[in-house]
N, CA, C and O atoms as a CHARMM CRD file, in Angstrom:
* protein
*
  320
    1    1 MET  N    101.43800 103.77600 102.70300 PROA 1      0.00000
    2    1 MET  CA   100.77800 104.28400 101.78900 PROA 1      0.00000
    3    1 MET  C    101.56300 105.82500 101.25900 PROA 1      0.00000
    4    1 MET  O    102.32800 106.21100 102.14300 PROA 1      0.00000
    5    2 ARG  N    101.54300 106.57400 100.28700 PROA 2      0.00000
    6    2 ARG  CA   102.25300 107.65000 100.20200 PROA 2      0.00000
    7    2 ARG  C    101.44700 108.68200 100.75100 PROA 2      0.00000
    8    2 ARG  O    100.22200 108.67800 100.87000 PROA 2      0.00000
    9    3 LEU  N    102.43800 109.76700 101.14800 PROA 3      0.00000
   10    3 LEU  CA   102.25900 110.81900 101.81800 PROA 3      0.00000
   11    3 LEU  C    100.95600 111.60900 101.18000 PROA 3      0.00000
   12    3 LEU  O     99.95500 111.62600 101.89700 PROA 3      0.00000
   13    4 ASP  N    100.89000 112.17600 100.06900 PROA 4      0.00000
   14    4 ASP  CA   100.28800 112.94900  99.54700 PROA 4      0.00000
   15    4 ASP  C     98.54500 111.89900  99.24900 PROA 4      0.00000
   16    4 ASP  O     97.41600 112.35200  99.06500 PROA 4      0.00000
   17    5 LYS  N     98.87200 110.87600  99.29700 PROA 5      0.00000
   18    5 LYS  CA    97.55700 109.85500  99.16600 PROA 5      0.00000
   19    5 LYS  C     96.71100 109.78800 100.95700 PROA 5      0.00000
   20    5 LYS  O     95.51700 109.68000 101.23500 PROA 5      0.00000
   21    6 PHE  N     97.67600 109.88100 101.68000 PROA 6      0.00000
   22    6 PHE  CA    97.28100 109.79900 103.02100 PROA 6      0.00000
   23    6 PHE  C     96.70800 111.10600 103.43500 PROA 6      0.00000
   24    6 PHE  O     95.70100 111.07000 104.14200 PROA 6      0.00000
   25    7 LEU  N     97.30800 112.48200 103.02500 PROA 7      0.00000
   26    7 LEU  CA    96.60700 113.48500 103.42000 PROA 7      0.00000
   27    7 LEU  C     95.22600 113.62500 102.86400 PROA 7      0.00000
   28    7 LEU  O     94.30200 114.08800 103.53300 PROA 7      0.00000
   29    8 LYS  N     95.08800 113.18100 101.51600 PROA 8      0.00000
   30    8 LYS  CA    93.81000 113.15400 100.73700 PROA 8      0.00000
   31    8 LYS  C     92.50200 112.14000 101.45100 PROA 8      0.00000
   32    8 LYS  O     91.38700 112.59500 101.70600 PROA 8      0.00000
   33    9 VAL  N     92.80400 111.08400 101.63100 PROA 9      0.00000
   34    9 VAL  CA    92.24000 110.05900 102.27900 PROA 9      0.00000
   35    9 VAL  C     91.96000 110.66500 103.62500 PROA 9      0.00000
   36    9 VAL  O     90.76400 110.65000 103.91900 PROA 9      0.00000
   37   10 SER  N     92.71500 111.16000 104.45600 PROA 10     0.00000
   38   10 SER  CA    92.29500 111.57400 105.44700 PROA 10     0.00000
   39   10 SER  C     91.36200 112.72500 105.87100 PROA 10     0.00000
   40   10 SER  O     90.64400 112.92200 106.85100 PROA 10     0.00000
   41   11 ARG  N     91.66000 113.42200 104.72300 PROA 11     0.00000
   42   11 ARG  CA    90.97500 114.75600 104.06600 PROA 11     0.00000
   43   11 ARG  C     91.50300 116.07700 105.29000 PROA 11     0.00000
   44   11 ARG  O     90.81700 117.03400 105.65000 PROA 11     0.00000
   45   12 ILE  N     92.79300 115.76100 105.69700 PROA 12     0.00000
   46   12 ILE  CA    93.48200 116.90000 106.10900 PROA 12     0.00000
   47   12 ILE  C     94.06200 117.95900 104.92600 PROA 12     0.00000
   48   12 ILE  O     94.36300 119.11400 105.22400 PROA 12     0.00000
   49   13 ILE  N     94.17500 117.47800 103.66300 PROA 13     0.00000
   50   13 ILE  CA    94.11500 118.35900 102.92700 PROA 13     0.00000
   51   13 ILE  C     93.17400 117.81300 101.67200 PROA 13     0.00000
   52   13 ILE  O     93.37800 116.63100 101.39400 PROA 13     0.00000
   53   14 LYS  N     92.42800 118.32400 101.07600 PROA 14     0.00000
   54   14 LYS  CA    90.89800 118.13100 100.21000 PROA 14     0.00000
   55   14 LYS  C     91.67400 117.34300  98.94700 PROA 14     0.00000
   56   14 LYS  O     91.59300 116.11700  98.86500 PROA 14     0.00000
   57   15 ARG  N     92.27800 117.97100  98.16800 PROA 15     0.00000
   58   15 ARG  CA    92.76300 117.42700  96.79900 PROA 15     0.00000
   59   15 ARG  C     94.12200 116.90200  96.57900 PROA 15     0.00000
   60   15 ARG  O     95.00100 117.72100  96.84600 PROA 15     0.00000
   61   16 ARG  N     94.55000 115.68900  96.13900 PROA 16     0.00000
   62   16 ARG  CA    95.76300 114.92400  96.19300 PROA 16     0.00000
   63   16 ARG  C     96.82500 115.95900  95.48800 PROA 16     0.00000
   64   16 ARG  O     97.94700 116.17400  95.94700 PROA 16     0.00000
   65   17 THR  N     96.35600 116.49700  94.43800 PROA 17     0.00000
   66   17 THR  CA    97.22700 117.48200  93.43800 PROA 17     0.00000
   67   17 THR  C     97.91200 118.27600  94.52500 PROA 17     0.00000
   68   17 THR  O     99.09300 118.05200  94.79100 PROA 17     0.00000
   69   18 VAL  N     97.05300 119.40400  95.30500 PROA 18     0.00000
   70   18 VAL  CA    97.36500 120.14300  96.37200 PROA 18     0.00000
   71   18 VAL  C     98.29700 119.65100  97.12600 PROA 18     0.00000
   72   18 VAL  O     99.36400 120.25400  97.23400 PROA 18     0.00000
   73   19 ALA  N     98.09800 118.63600  97.69000 PROA 19     0.00000
   74   19 ALA  CA    99.14900 117.68000  98.81400 PROA 19     0.00000
   75   19 ALA  C    100.32900 117.20300  98.21200 PROA 19     0.00000
   76   19 ALA  O    101.40100 116.95500  98.76400 PROA 19     0.00000
   77   20 ASN  N    100.01000 117.09300  96.96500 PROA 20     0.00000
   78   20 ASN  CA   101.26400 116.97900  96.09500 PROA 20     0.00000
   79   20 ASN  C    102.26400 118.18300  96.21000 PROA 20     0.00000
   80   20 ASN  O    103.43100 118.20700  96.59900 PROA 20     0.00000
   81   21 GLU  N    101.42900 119.18200  95.74400 PROA 21     0.00000
   82   21 GLU  CA   102.29600 120.27000  95.53400 PROA 21     0.00000
   83   21 GLU  C    102.99400 121.08000  96.77100 PROA 21     0.00000
   84   21 GLU  O    104.05600 121.68000  96.60300 PROA 21     0.00000
   85   22 VAL  N    102.23400 121.04900  98.17400 PROA 22     0.00000
   86   22 VAL  CA   102.64800 121.30700  99.71300 PROA 22     0.00000
   87   22 VAL  C    103.80100 120.54300  99.64900 PROA 22     0.00000
   88   22 VAL  O    104.91000 121.07700  99.67200 PROA 22     0.00000
   89   23 CYS  N    103.62100 119.12500  99.55500 PROA 23     0.00000
   90   23 CYS  CA   104.79400 118.24500  99.69000 PROA 23     0.00000
   91   23 CYS  C    106.10300 118.68300  99.00000 PROA 23     0.00000
   92   23 CYS  O    107.19100 118.66900  99.57500 PROA 23     0.00000
   93   24 ASP  N    105.88900 119.12200  97.55700 PROA 24     0.00000
   94   24 ASP  CA   107.16400 119.30000  96.55700 PROA 24     0.00000
   95   24 ASP  C    107.55300 120.61800  97.13300 PROA 24     0.00000
   96   24 ASP  O    108.65300 120.87600  96.64400 PROA 24     0.00000
   97   25 ALA  N    107.27800 121.34100  97.73600 PROA 25     0.00000
   98   25 ALA  CA   107.18500 122.70700  98.03500 PROA 25     0.00000
   99   25 ALA  C    107.96700 122.88900  99.40600 PROA 25     0.00000
  100   25 ALA  O    108.39900 123.98000  99.77900 PROA 25     0.00000
  101   26 GLY  N    108.11100 121.62600 100.16500 PROA 26     0.00000
  102   26 GLY  CA   108.94800 121.59000 101.17800 PROA 26     0.00000
  103   26 GLY  C    108.13400 122.05500 102.62900 PROA 26     0.00000
  104   26 GLY  O    108.75600 122.44400 103.61800 PROA 26     0.00000
  105   27 HSD  N    106.93500 121.96600 102.58900 PROA 27     0.00000
  106   27 HSD  CA   106.13100 122.53200 103.80400 PROA 27     0.00000
  107   27 HSD  C    105.89300 121.40200 104.55100 PROA 27     0.00000
  108   27 HSD  O    105.35500 121.63600 105.63300 PROA 27     0.00000
  109   28 ILE  N    106.10200 120.37900 104.33500 PROA 28     0.00000
  110   28 ILE  CA   105.70200 119.03400 105.26500 PROA 28     0.00000
  111   28 ILE  C    107.19100 117.98000 105.88800 PROA 28     0.00000
  112   28 ILE  O    107.94300 117.25000 105.24300 PROA 28     0.00000
  113   29 SER  N    107.16900 118.26100 107.16500 PROA 29     0.00000
  114   29 SER  CA   108.22000 117.32700 107.60300 PROA 29     0.00000
  115   29 SER  C    107.70500 116.26200 108.46500 PROA 29     0.00000
  116   29 SER  O    106.71400 116.28600 109.19500 PROA 29     0.00000
  117   30 VAL  N    108.58600 115.28200 108.24300 PROA 30     0.00000
  118   30 VAL  CA   108.19100 113.90300 109.30100 PROA 30     0.00000
  119   30 VAL  C    109.51600 113.73600 110.43800 PROA 30     0.00000
  120   30 VAL  O    110.62800 113.35900 110.06900 PROA 30     0.00000
  121   31 GLY  N    109.20400 114.06600 111.79600 PROA 31     0.00000
  122   31 GLY  CA   110.40200 113.66100 112.85000 PROA 31     0.00000
  123   31 GLY  C    111.58400 115.03300 112.43800 PROA 31     0.00000
  124   31 GLY  O    112.77700 114.89600 112.71000 PROA 31     0.00000
  125   32 GLY  N    111.11400 116.16300 111.84400 PROA 32     0.00000
  126   32 GLY  CA   112.04900 117.23900 111.73500 PROA 32     0.00000
  127   32 GLY  C    112.84700 117.30400 110.41500 PROA 32     0.00000
  128   32 GLY  O    113.61500 118.24200 110.19900 PROA 32     0.00000
  129   33 ARG  N    112.65700 116.29200 109.52700 PROA 33     0.00000
  130   33 ARG  CA   113.18000 116.13600 108.57800 PROA 33     0.00000
  131   33 ARG  C    111.68700 116.34500 107.35100 PROA 33     0.00000
  132   33 ARG  O    110.52300 115.94800 107.39000 PROA 33     0.00000
  133   34 VAL  N    112.53000 117.21200 106.29500 PROA 34     0.00000
  134   34 VAL  CA   111.37000 117.56600 105.21800 PROA 34     0.00000
  135   34 VAL  C    111.32000 116.25800 104.23700 PROA 34     0.00000
  136   34 VAL  O    112.29500 115.67900 103.75800 PROA 34     0.00000
  137   35 VAL  N    110.23000 116.00500 104.09600 PROA 35     0.00000
  138   35 VAL  CA   109.65700 114.68700 102.90800 PROA 35     0.00000
  139   35 VAL  C    108.84100 115.20200 101.88500 PROA 35     0.00000
  140   35 VAL  O    108.04300 116.13800 101.93100 PROA 35     0.00000
  141   36 LYS  N    109.17300 114.40900 100.88900 PROA 36     0.00000
  142   36 LYS  CA   108.51800 114.70200  99.35700 PROA 36     0.00000
  143   36 LYS  C    106.93200 113.68800  99.70700 PROA 36     0.00000
  144   36 LYS  O    106.63100 113.16400 100.78000 PROA 36     0.00000
  145   37 ALA  N    106.25800 113.67200  98.59600 PROA 37     0.00000
  146   37 ALA  CA   105.18600 113.30700  98.58400 PROA 37     0.00000
  147   37 ALA  C    104.98400 111.60500  98.27000 PROA 37     0.00000
  148   37 ALA  O    103.91800 111.02400  98.07000 PROA 37     0.00000
  149   38 SER  N    106.38900 111.01200  98.29900 PROA 38     0.00000
  150   38 SER  CA   106.54800 109.69800  97.98100 PROA 38     0.00000
  151   38 SER  C    107.19600 109.07600  99.24900 PROA 38     0.00000
  152   38 SER  O    107.81800 108.02500  99.09200 PROA 38     0.00000
  153   39 TYR  N    107.12100 109.55700 100.34600 PROA 39     0.00000
  154   39 TYR  CA   107.33500 109.21200 101.73400 PROA 39     0.00000
  155   39 TYR  C    106.26100 108.21200 102.01500 PROA 39     0.00000
  156   39 TYR  O    105.10200 108.54300 101.76800 PROA 39     0.00000
  157   40 ASP  N    106.59400 106.64300 102.66000 PROA 40     0.00000
  158   40 ASP  CA   105.82800 106.19100 103.06600 PROA 40     0.00000
  159   40 ASP  C    105.32000 106.25500 104.54200 PROA 40     0.00000
  160   40 ASP  O    105.90400 106.03100 105.60200 PROA 40     0.00000
  161   41 VAL  N    104.20100 106.58700 104.29600 PROA 41     0.00000
  162   41 VAL  CA   103.55700 107.04100 105.80600 PROA 41     0.00000
  163   41 VAL  C    103.36600 105.75000 106.71300 PROA 41     0.00000
  164   41 VAL  O    102.82500 104.69700 106.37500 PROA 41     0.00000
  165   42 LYS  N    103.90600 106.05400 107.88500 PROA 42     0.00000
  166   42 LYS  CA   103.39100 104.61300 109.03900 PROA 42     0.00000
  167   42 LYS  C    102.68600 105.06800 110.36600 PROA 42     0.00000
  168   42 LYS  O    102.58500 106.18300 110.87800 PROA 42     0.00000
  169   43 GLU  N    102.34100 104.13000 110.66000 PROA 43     0.00000
  170   43 GLU  CA   101.22800 104.57200 111.99100 PROA 43     0.00000
  171   43 GLU  C    102.40300 104.84600 112.98300 PROA 43     0.00000
  172   43 GLU  O    103.41000 104.13800 113.00500 PROA 43     0.00000
  173   44 GLY  N    102.17500 106.10900 113.94600 PROA 44     0.00000
  174   44 GLY  CA   103.09500 106.77000 114.95000 PROA 44     0.00000
  175   44 GLY  C    104.02800 107.92900 114.54000 PROA 44     0.00000
  176   44 GLY  O    104.72600 108.56400 115.33000 PROA 44     0.00000
  177   45 ASP  N    103.93200 108.18200 112.83500 PROA 45     0.00000
  178   45 ASP  CA   104.58600 109.48900 112.38600 PROA 45     0.00000
  179   45 ASP  C    103.85000 110.44900 112.92000 PROA 45     0.00000
  180   45 ASP  O    102.63300 110.39700 113.10400 PROA 45     0.00000
  181   46 ILE  N    104.95200 111.80600 113.31100 PROA 46     0.00000
  182   46 ILE  CA   104.42700 112.61500 113.46100 PROA 46     0.00000
  183   46 ILE  C    104.58800 113.57300 112.17500 PROA 46     0.00000
  184   46 ILE  O    105.72700 113.75500 111.74700 PROA 46     0.00000
  185   47 LEU  N    103.51300 114.18100 111.55400 PROA 47     0.00000
  186   47 LEU  CA   103.44300 114.93900 110.41500 PROA 47     0.00000
  187   47 LEU  C    103.46400 116.60800 110.95500 PROA 47     0.00000
  188   47 LEU  O    102.68100 116.96400 111.83600 PROA 47     0.00000
  189   48 GLU  N    104.32100 117.45300 110.40700 PROA 48     0.00000
  190   48 GLU  CA   104.40700 118.63900 110.70800 PROA 48     0.00000
  191   48 GLU  C    104.06000 119.33300 109.32900 PROA 48     0.00000
  192   48 GLU  O    104.63700 119.19200 108.25100 PROA 48     0.00000
  193   49 ILE  N    102.71500 120.30100 109.71700 PROA 49     0.00000
  194   49 ILE  CA   102.54500 120.85800 108.22100 PROA 49     0.00000
  195   49 ILE  C    102.69300 122.33000 108.43300 PROA 49     0.00000
  196   49 ILE  O    102.16300 122.81700 109.43200 PROA 49     0.00000
  197   50 ARG  N    103.49100 123.25100 107.43300 PROA 50     0.00000
  198   50 ARG  CA   103.45300 124.83900 107.57700 PROA 50     0.00000
  199   50 ARG  C    102.45400 125.21600 106.42100 PROA 50     0.00000
  200   50 ARG  O    102.51500 124.65300 105.32800 PROA 50     0.00000
  201   51 PHE  N    101.53000 126.19800 106.71200 PROA 51     0.00000
  202   51 PHE  CA   100.83600 127.05700 105.82200 PROA 51     0.00000
  203   51 PHE  C    101.02500 128.42900 106.18100 PROA 51     0.00000
  204   51 PHE  O    100.26200 129.06200 106.91000 PROA 51     0.00000
  205   52 GLY  N    102.08200 128.87400 105.63700 PROA 52     0.00000
  206   52 GLY  CA   102.44200 130.63300 105.88300 PROA 52     0.00000
  207   52 GLY  C    103.01600 130.69600 106.99000 PROA 52     0.00000
  208   52 GLY  O    104.22100 130.44600 106.99100 PROA 52     0.00000
  209   53 GLU  N    102.38900 131.02400 108.20000 PROA 53     0.00000
  210   53 GLU  CA   102.88200 131.48800 109.71800 PROA 53     0.00000
  211   53 GLU  C    102.23100 130.22000 110.35100 PROA 53     0.00000
  212   53 GLU  O    102.85800 129.76600 111.30800 PROA 53     0.00000
  213   54 LYS  N    101.22700 129.64200 110.03800 PROA 54     0.00000
  214   54 LYS  CA   100.37000 128.57800 110.86300 PROA 54     0.00000
  215   54 LYS  C    101.24500 127.40700 110.62000 PROA 54     0.00000
  216   54 LYS  O    101.67800 127.18400 109.48900 PROA 54     0.00000
  217   55 THR  N    101.62500 126.37200 112.00200 PROA 55     0.00000
  218   55 THR  CA   101.98000 125.19700 111.73000 PROA 55     0.00000
  219   55 THR  C    101.22500 124.47900 112.41000 PROA 55     0.00000
  220   55 THR  O    100.80300 124.89000 113.49100 PROA 55     0.00000
  221   56 THR  N    100.89000 123.24100 111.91800 PROA 56     0.00000
  222   56 THR  CA    99.93400 122.29100 112.73300 PROA 56     0.00000
  223   56 THR  C    100.74000 120.81000 112.68300 PROA 56     0.00000
  224   56 THR  O    101.32700 120.39500 111.68300 PROA 56     0.00000
  225   57 LYS  N    100.65400 120.17800 113.83000 PROA 57     0.00000
  226   57 LYS  CA   101.19300 118.78600 113.82500 PROA 57     0.00000
  227   57 LYS  C    100.02300 117.82700 114.24500 PROA 57     0.00000
  228   57 LYS  O     99.24100 117.97100 115.18500 PROA 57     0.00000
  229   58 TYR  N    100.09400 116.79700 113.30900 PROA 58     0.00000
  230   58 TYR  CA    99.48900 115.31000 113.41200 PROA 58     0.00000
  231   58 TYR  C     99.85900 114.36800 113.59900 PROA 58     0.00000
  232   58 TYR  O    100.72700 114.02000 112.79800 PROA 58     0.00000
  233   59 LYS  N     99.50600 113.36900 114.68600 PROA 59     0.00000
  234   59 LYS  CA   100.05400 112.03800 114.86400 PROA 59     0.00000
  235   59 LYS  C     98.92800 111.08900 114.03500 PROA 59     0.00000
  236   59 LYS  O     97.69900 111.15200 114.02100 PROA 59     0.00000
  237   60 VAL  N     99.85900 110.19500 113.35900 PROA 60     0.00000
  238   60 VAL  CA    98.94600 109.29600 112.59100 PROA 60     0.00000
  239   60 VAL  C     98.90900 107.95000 113.10400 PROA 60     0.00000
  240   60 VAL  O     99.80900 107.11100 113.15300 PROA 60     0.00000
  241   61 LEU  N     97.58400 107.89000 113.51500 PROA 61     0.00000
  242   61 LEU  CA    96.85700 106.66800 114.16900 PROA 61     0.00000
  243   61 LEU  C     96.68900 105.28900 113.31400 PROA 61     0.00000
  244   61 LEU  O     97.05100 104.15500 113.62600 PROA 61     0.00000
  245   62 ALA  N     96.01700 105.74900 112.12100 PROA 62     0.00000
  246   62 ALA  CA    95.87200 104.40000 111.18100 PROA 62     0.00000
  247   62 ALA  C     96.12500 105.04400 109.61400 PROA 62     0.00000
  248   62 ALA  O     95.96400 106.18300 109.17600 PROA 62     0.00000
  249   63 VAL  N     96.64700 103.63700 108.90700 PROA 63     0.00000
  250   63 VAL  CA    96.88000 104.00100 107.38100 PROA 63     0.00000
  251   63 VAL  C     95.76800 103.06500 106.85500 PROA 63     0.00000
  252   63 VAL  O     95.91300 101.85700 107.04400 PROA 63     0.00000
  253   64 THR  N     94.73700 103.49000 106.25100 PROA 64     0.00000
  254   64 THR  CA    93.62700 102.69400 105.65900 PROA 64     0.00000
  255   64 THR  C     93.49500 103.37600 104.01000 PROA 64     0.00000
  256   64 THR  O     93.56100 104.59200 103.83000 PROA 64     0.00000
  257   65 GLU  N     93.29800 102.37400 102.86400 PROA 65     0.00000
  258   65 GLU  CA    93.30700 102.84500 101.37500 PROA 65     0.00000
  259   65 GLU  C     92.27400 103.85600 101.48700 PROA 65     0.00000
  260   65 GLU  O     92.43500 105.02300 101.13000 PROA 65     0.00000
  261   66 TYR  N     91.08000 103.32800 102.05300 PROA 66     0.00000
  262   66 TYR  CA    89.63900 104.14000 101.85500 PROA 66     0.00000
  263   66 TYR  C     89.17600 104.53100 103.12100 PROA 66     0.00000
  264   66 TYR  O     89.25600 103.77700 104.09100 PROA 66     0.00000
  265   67 ALA  N     88.67700 105.70400 103.17900 PROA 67     0.00000
  266   67 ALA  CA    87.95600 105.97600 104.37500 PROA 67     0.00000
  267   67 ALA  C     86.83200 106.86100 104.10400 PROA 67     0.00000
  268   67 ALA  O     86.88700 107.64400 103.15600 PROA 67     0.00000
  269   68 THR  N     85.45100 106.77000 105.14100 PROA 68     0.00000
  270   68 THR  CA    84.63900 107.44400 104.88900 PROA 68     0.00000
  271   68 THR  C     84.95800 108.60300 105.39100 PROA 68     0.00000
  272   68 THR  O     86.07200 108.84800 105.85500 PROA 68     0.00000
  273   69 LYS  N     83.66200 109.70300 105.31800 PROA 69     0.00000
  274   69 LYS  CA    83.73900 110.99300 106.27000 PROA 69     0.00000
  275   69 LYS  C     84.23400 110.95200 107.63400 PROA 69     0.00000
  276   69 LYS  O     85.18200 111.58000 108.10500 PROA 69     0.00000
  277   70 GLN  N     83.16400 109.81500 108.41500 PROA 70     0.00000
  278   70 GLN  CA    83.41600 109.59300 109.54700 PROA 70     0.00000
  279   70 GLN  C     84.56200 109.26500 110.23400 PROA 70     0.00000
  280   70 GLN  O     85.07500 109.77600 111.23000 PROA 70     0.00000
  281   71 SER  N     84.95700 108.11500 109.38500 PROA 71     0.00000
  282   71 SER  CA    86.02200 107.33300 109.75600 PROA 71     0.00000
  283   71 SER  C     87.28700 108.05400 109.32800 PROA 71     0.00000
  284   71 SER  O     88.31100 107.58100 109.82000 PROA 71     0.00000
  285   72 ALA  N     87.44600 109.12400 108.49800 PROA 72     0.00000
  286   72 ALA  CA    88.57100 109.91700 108.27200 PROA 72     0.00000
  287   72 ALA  C     89.35500 110.49000 109.10300 PROA 72     0.00000
  288   72 ALA  O     90.56500 110.66200 108.95300 PROA 72     0.00000
  289   73 ALA  N     88.57200 110.86600 110.18000 PROA 73     0.00000
  290   73 ALA  CA    88.93400 111.63700 111.51200 PROA 73     0.00000
  291   73 ALA  C     89.56500 110.74800 112.31600 PROA 73     0.00000
  292   73 ALA  O     90.36400 111.20600 113.13300 PROA 73     0.00000
  293   74 ASP  N     89.39600 109.64900 112.26900 PROA 74     0.00000
  294   74 ASP  CA    90.12200 108.47900 113.01600 PROA 74     0.00000
  295   74 ASP  C     91.64300 108.11000 112.37400 PROA 74     0.00000
  296   74 ASP  O     92.30400 107.18100 112.83800 PROA 74     0.00000
  297   75 MET  N     91.95100 108.64900 111.65200 PROA 75     0.00000
  298   75 MET  CA    93.18000 108.30000 110.87500 PROA 75     0.00000
  299   75 MET  C     94.09900 108.84300 111.33600 PROA 75     0.00000
  300   75 MET  O     95.21900 108.35200 111.19500 PROA 75     0.00000
  301   76 TYR  N     93.87200 110.24400 112.16000 PROA 76     0.00000
  302   76 TYR  CA    95.09900 111.11200 112.77800 PROA 76     0.00000
  303   76 TYR  C     94.65100 111.93000 114.18600 PROA 76     0.00000
  304   76 TYR  O     93.49500 112.01400 114.60000 PROA 76     0.00000
  305   77 GLU  N     95.32500 112.25800 114.54400 PROA 77     0.00000
  306   77 GLU  CA    95.08800 112.92500 115.84300 PROA 77     0.00000
  307   77 GLU  C     95.99000 114.24300 115.77300 PROA 77     0.00000
  308   77 GLU  O     97.18900 114.26500 115.49600 PROA 77     0.00000
  309   78 GLU  N     95.07300 115.47700 116.11800 PROA 78     0.00000
  310   78 GLU  CA    95.78300 116.77900 115.90300 PROA 78     0.00000
  311   78 GLU  C     96.29600 117.00400 117.27000 PROA 78     0.00000
  312   78 GLU  O     95.60000 116.97100 118.28500 PROA 78     0.00000
  313   79 ILE  N     97.80100 117.27800 117.21000 PROA 79     0.00000
  314   79 ILE  CA    98.62600 117.82500 118.36200 PROA 79     0.00000
  315   79 ILE  C     98.40700 119.37300 118.64800 PROA 79     0.00000
  316   79 ILE  O     98.01000 120.16900 117.79700 PROA 79     0.00000
  317   80 LYS  N     98.73500 119.70500 120.02400 PROA 80     0.00000
  318   80 LYS  CA    98.25800 121.13400 119.86800 PROA 80     0.00000
  319   80 LYS  C     99.77000 121.69300 120.76500 PROA 80     0.00000
  320   80 LYS  O     99.96100 122.89200 120.96700 PROA 80     0.00000
């Protein structure tokens, strides 16, 4: 699944267009490498998202095409 779609389906970012813009601006990296919106997300990937001074890390647990509000939180785990 594309990175921008994963961010929207998992509800990490609410809109796909915003997710696409964040990717294109170079604010998302996987394994220390900056990736674009077309990156193919796999289970076990560590996503690092930078919003200004704040950086959050997420581990991808599952990749599904659709998710309900309850199951969206099961798609990733926030790493502190």
